[in-house]
Tab-separated table of C-alpha atoms in Angstrom:
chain	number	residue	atom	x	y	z
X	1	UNK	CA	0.000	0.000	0.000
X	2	UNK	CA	1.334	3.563	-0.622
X	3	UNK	CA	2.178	5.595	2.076
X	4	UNK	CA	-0.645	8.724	2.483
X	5	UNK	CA	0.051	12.372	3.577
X	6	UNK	CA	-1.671	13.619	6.194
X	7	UNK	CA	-3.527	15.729	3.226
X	8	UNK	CA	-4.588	12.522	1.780
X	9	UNK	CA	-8.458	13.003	2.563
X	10	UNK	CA	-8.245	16.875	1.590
X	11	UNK	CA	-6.918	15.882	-1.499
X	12	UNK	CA	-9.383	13.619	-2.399
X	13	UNK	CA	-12.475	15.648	-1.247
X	14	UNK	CA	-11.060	18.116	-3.794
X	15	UNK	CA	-11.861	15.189	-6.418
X	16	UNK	CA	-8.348	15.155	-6.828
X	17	UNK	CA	-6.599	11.808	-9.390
X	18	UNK	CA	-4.620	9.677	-7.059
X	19	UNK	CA	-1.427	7.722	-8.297
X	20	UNK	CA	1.190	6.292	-6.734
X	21	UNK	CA	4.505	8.272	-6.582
X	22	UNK	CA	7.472	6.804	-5.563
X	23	UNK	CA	5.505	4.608	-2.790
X	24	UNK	CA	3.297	7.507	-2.128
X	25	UNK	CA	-0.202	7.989	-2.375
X	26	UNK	CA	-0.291	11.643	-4.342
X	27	UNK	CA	-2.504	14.105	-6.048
X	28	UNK	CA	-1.731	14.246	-9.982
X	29	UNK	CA	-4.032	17.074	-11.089
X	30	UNK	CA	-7.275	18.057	-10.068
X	31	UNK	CA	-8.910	18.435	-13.131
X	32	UNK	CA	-6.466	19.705	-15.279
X	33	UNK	CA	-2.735	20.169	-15.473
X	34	UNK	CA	-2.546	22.884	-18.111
X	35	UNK	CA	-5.028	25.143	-15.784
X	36	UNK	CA	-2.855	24.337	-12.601
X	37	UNK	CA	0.428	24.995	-14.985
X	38	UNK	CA	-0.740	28.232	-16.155
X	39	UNK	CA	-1.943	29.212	-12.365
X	40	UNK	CA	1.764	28.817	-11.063
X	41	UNK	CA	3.003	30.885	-13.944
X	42	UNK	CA	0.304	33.716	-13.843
X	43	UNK	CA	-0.864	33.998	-10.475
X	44	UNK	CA	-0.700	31.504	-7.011
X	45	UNK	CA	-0.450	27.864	-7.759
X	46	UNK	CA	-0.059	25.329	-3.643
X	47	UNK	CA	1.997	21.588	-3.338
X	48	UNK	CA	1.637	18.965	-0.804
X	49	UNK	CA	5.140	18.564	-1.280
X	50	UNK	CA	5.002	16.131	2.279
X	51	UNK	CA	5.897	13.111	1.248
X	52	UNK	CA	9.369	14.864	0.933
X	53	UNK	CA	11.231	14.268	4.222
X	54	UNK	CA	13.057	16.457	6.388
X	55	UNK	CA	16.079	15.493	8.114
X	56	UNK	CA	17.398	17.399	11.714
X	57	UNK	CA	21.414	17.140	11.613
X	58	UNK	CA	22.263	17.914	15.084
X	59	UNK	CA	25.080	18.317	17.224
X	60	UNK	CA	28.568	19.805	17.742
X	61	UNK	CA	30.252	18.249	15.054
X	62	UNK	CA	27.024	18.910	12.680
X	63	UNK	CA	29.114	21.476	9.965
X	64	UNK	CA	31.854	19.091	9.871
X	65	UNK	CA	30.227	16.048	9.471
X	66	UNK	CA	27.904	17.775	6.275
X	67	UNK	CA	31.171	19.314	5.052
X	68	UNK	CA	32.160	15.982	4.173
X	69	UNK	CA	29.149	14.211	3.390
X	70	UNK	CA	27.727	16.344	0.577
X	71	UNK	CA	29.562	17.739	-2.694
X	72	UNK	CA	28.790	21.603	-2.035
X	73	UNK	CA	30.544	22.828	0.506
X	74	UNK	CA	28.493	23.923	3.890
X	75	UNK	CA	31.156	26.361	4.605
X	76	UNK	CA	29.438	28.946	2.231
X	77	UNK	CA	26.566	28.469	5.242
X	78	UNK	CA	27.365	31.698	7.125
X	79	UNK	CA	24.451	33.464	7.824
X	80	UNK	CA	21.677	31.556	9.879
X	81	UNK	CA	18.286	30.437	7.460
X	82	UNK	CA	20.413	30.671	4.392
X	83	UNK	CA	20.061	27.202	2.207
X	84	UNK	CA	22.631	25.782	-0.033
X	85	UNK	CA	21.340	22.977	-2.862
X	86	UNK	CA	23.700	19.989	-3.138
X	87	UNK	CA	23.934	16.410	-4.453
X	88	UNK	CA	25.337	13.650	-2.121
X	89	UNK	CA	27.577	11.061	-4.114
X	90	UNK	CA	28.742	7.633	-3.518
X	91	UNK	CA	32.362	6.785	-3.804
X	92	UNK	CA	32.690	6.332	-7.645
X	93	UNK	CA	31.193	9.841	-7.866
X	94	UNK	CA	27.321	9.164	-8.411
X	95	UNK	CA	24.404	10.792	-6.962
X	96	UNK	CA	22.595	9.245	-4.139
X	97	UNK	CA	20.283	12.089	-4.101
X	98	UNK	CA	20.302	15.936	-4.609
X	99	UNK	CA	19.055	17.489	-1.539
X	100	UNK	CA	18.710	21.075	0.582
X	101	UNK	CA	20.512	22.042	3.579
X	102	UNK	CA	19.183	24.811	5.510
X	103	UNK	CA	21.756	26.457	8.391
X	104	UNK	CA	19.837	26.890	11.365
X	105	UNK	CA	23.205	27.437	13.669
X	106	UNK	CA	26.392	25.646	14.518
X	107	UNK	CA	24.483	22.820	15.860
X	108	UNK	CA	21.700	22.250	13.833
X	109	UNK	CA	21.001	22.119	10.266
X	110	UNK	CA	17.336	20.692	8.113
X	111	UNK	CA	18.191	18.632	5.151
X	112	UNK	CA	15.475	18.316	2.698
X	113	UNK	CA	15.516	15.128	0.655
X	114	UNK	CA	13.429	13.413	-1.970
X	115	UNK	CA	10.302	11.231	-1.120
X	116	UNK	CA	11.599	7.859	-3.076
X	117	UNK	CA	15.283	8.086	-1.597
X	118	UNK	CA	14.359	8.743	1.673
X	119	UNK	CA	15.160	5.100	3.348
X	120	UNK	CA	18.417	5.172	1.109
X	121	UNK	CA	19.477	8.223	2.445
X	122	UNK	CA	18.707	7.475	6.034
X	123	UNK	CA	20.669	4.665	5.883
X	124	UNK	CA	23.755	6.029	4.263
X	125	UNK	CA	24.121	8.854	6.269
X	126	UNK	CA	23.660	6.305	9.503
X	127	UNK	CA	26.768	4.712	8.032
X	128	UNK	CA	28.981	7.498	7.432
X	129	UNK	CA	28.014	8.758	11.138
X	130	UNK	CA	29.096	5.231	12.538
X	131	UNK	CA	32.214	5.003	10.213
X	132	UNK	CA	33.340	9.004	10.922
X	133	UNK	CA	32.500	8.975	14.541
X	134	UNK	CA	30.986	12.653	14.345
X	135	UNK	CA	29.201	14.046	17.540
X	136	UNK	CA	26.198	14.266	15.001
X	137	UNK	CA	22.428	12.570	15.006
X	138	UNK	CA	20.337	12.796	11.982
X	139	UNK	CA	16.358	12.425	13.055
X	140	UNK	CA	13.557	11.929	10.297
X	141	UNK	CA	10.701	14.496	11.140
X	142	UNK	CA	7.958	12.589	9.989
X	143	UNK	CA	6.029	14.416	12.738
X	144	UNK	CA	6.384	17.570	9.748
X	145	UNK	CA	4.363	18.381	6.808
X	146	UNK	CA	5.484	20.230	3.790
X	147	UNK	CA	3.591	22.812	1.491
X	148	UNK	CA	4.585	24.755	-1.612
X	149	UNK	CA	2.963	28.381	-2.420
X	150	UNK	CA	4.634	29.089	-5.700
X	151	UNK	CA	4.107	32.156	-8.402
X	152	UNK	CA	3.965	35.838	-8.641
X	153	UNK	CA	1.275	36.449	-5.999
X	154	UNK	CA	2.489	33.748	-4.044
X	155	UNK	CA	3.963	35.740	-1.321
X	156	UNK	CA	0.706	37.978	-0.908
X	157	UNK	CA	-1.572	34.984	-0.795
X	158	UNK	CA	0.451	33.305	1.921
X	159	UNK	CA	0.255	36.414	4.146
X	160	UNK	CA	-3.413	36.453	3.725
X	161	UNK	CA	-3.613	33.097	4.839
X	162	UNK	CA	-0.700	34.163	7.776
X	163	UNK	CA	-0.969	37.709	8.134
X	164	UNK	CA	1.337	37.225	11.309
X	165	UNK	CA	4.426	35.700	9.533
X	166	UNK	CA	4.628	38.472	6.859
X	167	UNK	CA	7.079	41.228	9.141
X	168	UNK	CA	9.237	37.947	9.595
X	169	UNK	CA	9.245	36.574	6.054
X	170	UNK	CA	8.822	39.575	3.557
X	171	UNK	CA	12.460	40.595	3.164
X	172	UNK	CA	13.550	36.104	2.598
X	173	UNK	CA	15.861	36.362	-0.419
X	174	UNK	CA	15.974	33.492	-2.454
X	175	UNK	CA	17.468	30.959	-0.160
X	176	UNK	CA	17.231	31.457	2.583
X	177	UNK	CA	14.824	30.737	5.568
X	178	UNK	CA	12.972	31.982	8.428
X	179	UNK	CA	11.187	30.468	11.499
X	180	UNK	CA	8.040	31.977	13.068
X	181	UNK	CA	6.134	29.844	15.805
X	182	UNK	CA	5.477	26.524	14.360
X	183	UNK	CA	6.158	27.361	10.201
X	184	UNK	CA	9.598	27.168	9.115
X	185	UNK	CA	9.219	29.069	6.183
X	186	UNK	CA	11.871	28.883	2.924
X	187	UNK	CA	12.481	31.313	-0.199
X	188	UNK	CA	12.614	28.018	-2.435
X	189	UNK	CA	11.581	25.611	-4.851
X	190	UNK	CA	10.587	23.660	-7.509
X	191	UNK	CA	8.896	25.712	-10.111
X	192	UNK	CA	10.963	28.752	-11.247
X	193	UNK	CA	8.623	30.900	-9.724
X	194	UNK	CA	8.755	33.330	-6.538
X	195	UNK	CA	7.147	31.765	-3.530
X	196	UNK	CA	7.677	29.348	-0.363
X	197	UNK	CA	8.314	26.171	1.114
X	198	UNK	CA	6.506	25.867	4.097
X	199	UNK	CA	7.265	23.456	6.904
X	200	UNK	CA	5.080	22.804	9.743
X	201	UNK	CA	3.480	20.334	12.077
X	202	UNK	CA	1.540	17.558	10.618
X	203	UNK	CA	-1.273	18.349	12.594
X	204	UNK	CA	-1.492	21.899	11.662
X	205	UNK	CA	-1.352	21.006	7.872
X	206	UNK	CA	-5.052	20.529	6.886
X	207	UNK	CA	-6.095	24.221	8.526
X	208	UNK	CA	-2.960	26.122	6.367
X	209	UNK	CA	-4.318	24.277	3.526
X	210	UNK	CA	-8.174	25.416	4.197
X	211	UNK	CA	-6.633	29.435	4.914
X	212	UNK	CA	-4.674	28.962	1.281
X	213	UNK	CA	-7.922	27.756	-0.692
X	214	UNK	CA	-9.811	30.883	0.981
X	215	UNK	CA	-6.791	33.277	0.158
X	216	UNK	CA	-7.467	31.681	-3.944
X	217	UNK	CA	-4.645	29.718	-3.908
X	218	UNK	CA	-5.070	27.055	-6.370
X	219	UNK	CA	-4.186	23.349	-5.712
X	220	UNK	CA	-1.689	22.288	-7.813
X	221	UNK	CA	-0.759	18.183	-9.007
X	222	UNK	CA	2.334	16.128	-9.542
X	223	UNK	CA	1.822	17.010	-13.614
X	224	UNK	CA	2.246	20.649	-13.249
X	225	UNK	CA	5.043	20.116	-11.336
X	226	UNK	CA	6.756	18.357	-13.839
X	227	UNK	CA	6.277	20.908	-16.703
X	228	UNK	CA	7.219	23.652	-14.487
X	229	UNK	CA	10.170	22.196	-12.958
X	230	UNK	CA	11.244	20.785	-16.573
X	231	UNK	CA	10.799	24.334	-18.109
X	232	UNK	CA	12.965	26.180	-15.033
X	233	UNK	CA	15.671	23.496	-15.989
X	234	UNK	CA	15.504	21.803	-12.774
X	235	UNK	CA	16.568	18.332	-12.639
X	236	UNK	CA	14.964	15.556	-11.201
X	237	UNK	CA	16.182	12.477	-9.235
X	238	UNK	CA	16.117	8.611	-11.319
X	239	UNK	CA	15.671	10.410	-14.721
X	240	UNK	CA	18.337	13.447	-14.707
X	241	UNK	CA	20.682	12.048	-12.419
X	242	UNK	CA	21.155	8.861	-10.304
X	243	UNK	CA	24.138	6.659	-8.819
X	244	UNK	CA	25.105	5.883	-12.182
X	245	UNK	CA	25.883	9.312	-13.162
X	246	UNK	CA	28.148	12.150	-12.245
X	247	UNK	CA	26.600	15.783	-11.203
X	248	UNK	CA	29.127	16.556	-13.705
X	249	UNK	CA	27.532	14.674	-16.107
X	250	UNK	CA	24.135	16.054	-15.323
X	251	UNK	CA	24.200	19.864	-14.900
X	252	UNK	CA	24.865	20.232	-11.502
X	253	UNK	CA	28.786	21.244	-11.685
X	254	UNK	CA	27.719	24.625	-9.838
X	255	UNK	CA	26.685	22.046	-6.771
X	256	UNK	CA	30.159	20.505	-6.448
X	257	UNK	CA	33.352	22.414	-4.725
X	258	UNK	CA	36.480	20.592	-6.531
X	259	UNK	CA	38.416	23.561	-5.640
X	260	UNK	CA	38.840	23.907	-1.665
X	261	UNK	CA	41.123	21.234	0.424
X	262	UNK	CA	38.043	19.625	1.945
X	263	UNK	CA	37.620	16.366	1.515
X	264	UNK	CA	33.878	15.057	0.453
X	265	UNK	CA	32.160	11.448	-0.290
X	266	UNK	CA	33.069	10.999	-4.491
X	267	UNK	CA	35.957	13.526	-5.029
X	268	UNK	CA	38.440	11.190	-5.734
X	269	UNK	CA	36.189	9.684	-8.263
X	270	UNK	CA	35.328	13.291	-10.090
X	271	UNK	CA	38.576	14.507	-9.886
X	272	UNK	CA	39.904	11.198	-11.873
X	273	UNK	CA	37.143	11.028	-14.329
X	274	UNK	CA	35.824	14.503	-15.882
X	275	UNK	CA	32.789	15.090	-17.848
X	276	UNK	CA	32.149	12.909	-20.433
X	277	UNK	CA	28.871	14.713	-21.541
X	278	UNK	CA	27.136	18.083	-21.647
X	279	UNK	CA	23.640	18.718	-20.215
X	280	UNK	CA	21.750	20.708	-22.326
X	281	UNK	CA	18.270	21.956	-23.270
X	282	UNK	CA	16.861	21.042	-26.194
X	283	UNK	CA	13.723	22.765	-28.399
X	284	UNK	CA	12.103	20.608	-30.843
X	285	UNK	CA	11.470	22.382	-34.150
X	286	UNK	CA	9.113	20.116	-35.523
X	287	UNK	CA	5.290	18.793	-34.677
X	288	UNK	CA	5.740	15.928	-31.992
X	289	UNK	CA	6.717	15.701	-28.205
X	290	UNK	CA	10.362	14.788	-26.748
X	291	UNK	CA	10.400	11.999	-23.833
X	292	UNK	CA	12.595	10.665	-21.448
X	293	UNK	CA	15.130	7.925	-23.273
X	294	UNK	CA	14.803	9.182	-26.717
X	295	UNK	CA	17.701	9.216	-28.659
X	296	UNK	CA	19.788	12.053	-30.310
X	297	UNK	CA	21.605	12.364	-32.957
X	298	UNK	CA	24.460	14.843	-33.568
X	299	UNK	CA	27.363	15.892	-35.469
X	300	UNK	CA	30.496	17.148	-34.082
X	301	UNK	CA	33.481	17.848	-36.523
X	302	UNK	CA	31.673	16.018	-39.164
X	303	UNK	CA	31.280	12.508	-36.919
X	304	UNK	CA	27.863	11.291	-36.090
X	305	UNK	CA	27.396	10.931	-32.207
X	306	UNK	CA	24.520	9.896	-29.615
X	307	UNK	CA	22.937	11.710	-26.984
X	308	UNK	CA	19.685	10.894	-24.394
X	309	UNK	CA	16.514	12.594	-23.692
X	310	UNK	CA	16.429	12.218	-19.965
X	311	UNK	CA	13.786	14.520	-19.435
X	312	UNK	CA	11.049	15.845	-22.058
X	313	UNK	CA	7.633	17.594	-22.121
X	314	UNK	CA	4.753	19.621	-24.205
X	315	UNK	CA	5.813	23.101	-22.415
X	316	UNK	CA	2.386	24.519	-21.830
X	317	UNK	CA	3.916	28.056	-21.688
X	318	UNK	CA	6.235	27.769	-25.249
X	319	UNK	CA	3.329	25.518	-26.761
X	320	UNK	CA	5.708	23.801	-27.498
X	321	UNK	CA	8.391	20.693	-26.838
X	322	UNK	CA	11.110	20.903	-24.702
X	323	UNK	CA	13.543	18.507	-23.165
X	324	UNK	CA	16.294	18.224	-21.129
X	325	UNK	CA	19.281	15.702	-22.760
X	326	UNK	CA	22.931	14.163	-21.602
X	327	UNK	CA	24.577	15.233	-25.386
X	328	UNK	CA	28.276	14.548	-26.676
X	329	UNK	CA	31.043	17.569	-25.653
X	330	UNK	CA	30.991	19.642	-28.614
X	331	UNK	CA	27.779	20.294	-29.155
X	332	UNK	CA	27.330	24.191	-29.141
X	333	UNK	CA	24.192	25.880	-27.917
X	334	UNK	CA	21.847	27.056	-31.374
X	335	UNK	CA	23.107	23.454	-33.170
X	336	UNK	CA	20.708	21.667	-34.631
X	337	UNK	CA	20.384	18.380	-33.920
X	338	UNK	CA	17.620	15.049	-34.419
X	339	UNK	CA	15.776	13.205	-31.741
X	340	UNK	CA	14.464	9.852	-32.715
X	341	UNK	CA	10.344	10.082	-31.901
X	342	UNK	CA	8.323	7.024	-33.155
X	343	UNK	CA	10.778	5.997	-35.941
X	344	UNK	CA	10.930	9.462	-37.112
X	345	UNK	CA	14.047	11.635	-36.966
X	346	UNK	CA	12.628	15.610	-36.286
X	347	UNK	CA	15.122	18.575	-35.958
X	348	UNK	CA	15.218	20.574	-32.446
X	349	UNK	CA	17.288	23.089	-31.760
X	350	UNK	CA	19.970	23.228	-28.491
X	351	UNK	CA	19.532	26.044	-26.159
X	352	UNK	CA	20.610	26.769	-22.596
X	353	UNK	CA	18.824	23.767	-20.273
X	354	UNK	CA	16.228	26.944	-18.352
X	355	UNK	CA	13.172	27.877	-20.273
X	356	UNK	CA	11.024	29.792	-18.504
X	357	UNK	CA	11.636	31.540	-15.277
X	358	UNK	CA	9.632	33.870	-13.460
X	359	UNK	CA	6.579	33.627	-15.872
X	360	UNK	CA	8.971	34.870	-18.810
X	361	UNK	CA	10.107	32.901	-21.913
X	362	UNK	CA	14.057	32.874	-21.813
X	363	UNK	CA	14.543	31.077	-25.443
């Protein structure tokens, strides 16, 4: 059986379709995908992001013990509330998941990670605590629920529906965080839009939820999320990346500090094998859709190579198709190149892997 939020009912008394994601019971649209799309991009668009877990790294050797774990380095973690995005790599350099870490203080930072790695996670990071010997716990707050108020009146709805966080929250820069009573409250997210992350207790969830709907939020499904995640250029775990495949491989280069003397879980492994691929955005030129796993073809110096697909989409913004691929080094942005769809070869063109941000068309 699928695990449930504790938004499970509301969703479904909101006539909501159910599927199962990642062992999760979840809300895929509720009624239509392109509405909920277009809400996020245009006005207020709400997650029951949940089934995401956060993680409490505690204790005096909490900095030390992250500093080593993940690829990005915590060290850039100055100011209290500010968040830093980072992948966390086996030892022959692949990604075990890409996660958040928000710096509370010395002693305590969240981790956000994803729904279907959870258990993984939770069990690495057990390891490397036993095998490092840090004065570090990591607890699972499962006691927490999660919601996402994304788009440009997301701010202004979510003080309707909490007039008393707004002095706290209304200067947040992007990244950063902010706690006020129970809501833990974070300038980020998944849709290339302005908005928050809201953590708070479970119990509490269902009431924020009600105070969004009568502030005209707009519940928003797993589809929408896709397109508007896929159209920011945001990458998403077991189809951009997984243990098989270097950040380096996938985009996230940014994410990973080669350069400082720290020592982190996969450096040795990076540093020994650079990229072997560019990740790139791709815009298909002709009638069709780009999926995940189709293949590309391209030519570099006159020799025929292959790319992947690993993510692709309708863009309801663009109207129309847009992917995200793994292509050969050499490929130069404005190339054009052919992705096999249904035995057909049609022409797209290679642009910079972000699409849309902040309701605007960046191709």
């Amino acid at each position: 059986m699928p695990q449930k939020t504790v938004l499970n009912e509301v969703h479904r008394q909101l006539g909501a379709k159910m599927v199962d994601f990642g062992g999760w019971d979840m809300p895929l649209h509720y009624g239509s995908q392109i509405e909920e799309h277009h809400a996020v991009r245009r006005d207020c668009g709400m997650f029951d992001v949940s089934h995401m877990c956060a993680l409490d790294v505690a204790g005096p050797d909490a900095r030390p013990f992250l500093r080593r774990l993940i690829a990005n380095n915590v060290d850039k973690l100055k100011q209290p509330g500010k968040a830093l995005y980072s992948a966390m790599l086996n030892e022959s350099g692949g990604v075990i998941d890409d996660l958040i870490v928000y710096f509370i203080n010395e002693a305590h930072y969240r981790v956000v990670v994803n729904a279907g790695t959870t258990e993984k996670d939770l069990a690495w990071i057990a390891a490397r605590l036993a095998e490092w010997k840090f004065k570090a716990v990591c607890i699972p707050r499962r006691d927490l629920a999660m919601i996402a108020v994304q788009g440009p009146n997301a701010r202004t709805r979510f003080w309707q529906a909490l007039p008393e966080t707004r002095a706290a929250s209304e200067a947040l820069k992007a990244f950063h965080s902010v706690t006020v009573g129970d809501y833990f409250i974070a300038s980020t997210g998944y849709t290339g839009e302005d908005g928050y992350e809201i953590t708070l207790p479970a119990s509490k969830a269902a009431t924020f939820w009600q105070a969004l709907l009568d502030a005209g939020v707009r519940p928003s499904g797993l589809a929408a999320r896709d397109t508007l995640r896929l159209e920011a250029g945001m990458n998403l775990y077991g189809q951009d990346m997984d243990e098989s495949i270097s950040p380096l491989d996938a985009g996230l280069a940014w994410t990973v500090d080669l350069l400082s003397e720290r020592d982190f879980v996969g450096k040795v492994a990076l540093l020994a094998h650079p990229p072997q691929h560019q990740f790139l955005g791709l815009l298909l030129l002709d009638r069709g859709v780009m999926r995940a796993h189709q293949k590309v073809l391209v030519k570099v110096d006159g020799t025929v190579g292959e790319g992947e697909i690993t993510s692709g989409t309708f863009s309801p913004t663009l109207q129309q198709s847009i992917a995200l691929a793994r292509l050969p080094l050499g490929v130069a942005l404005g190339d054009q190149v052919k992705v096999e769809i249904r035995e057909k070869a049609l022409s797209a063109r290679v642009v910079k892997p972000c699409f849309v941000r902040n309701g605007k068309a960046l191709i």
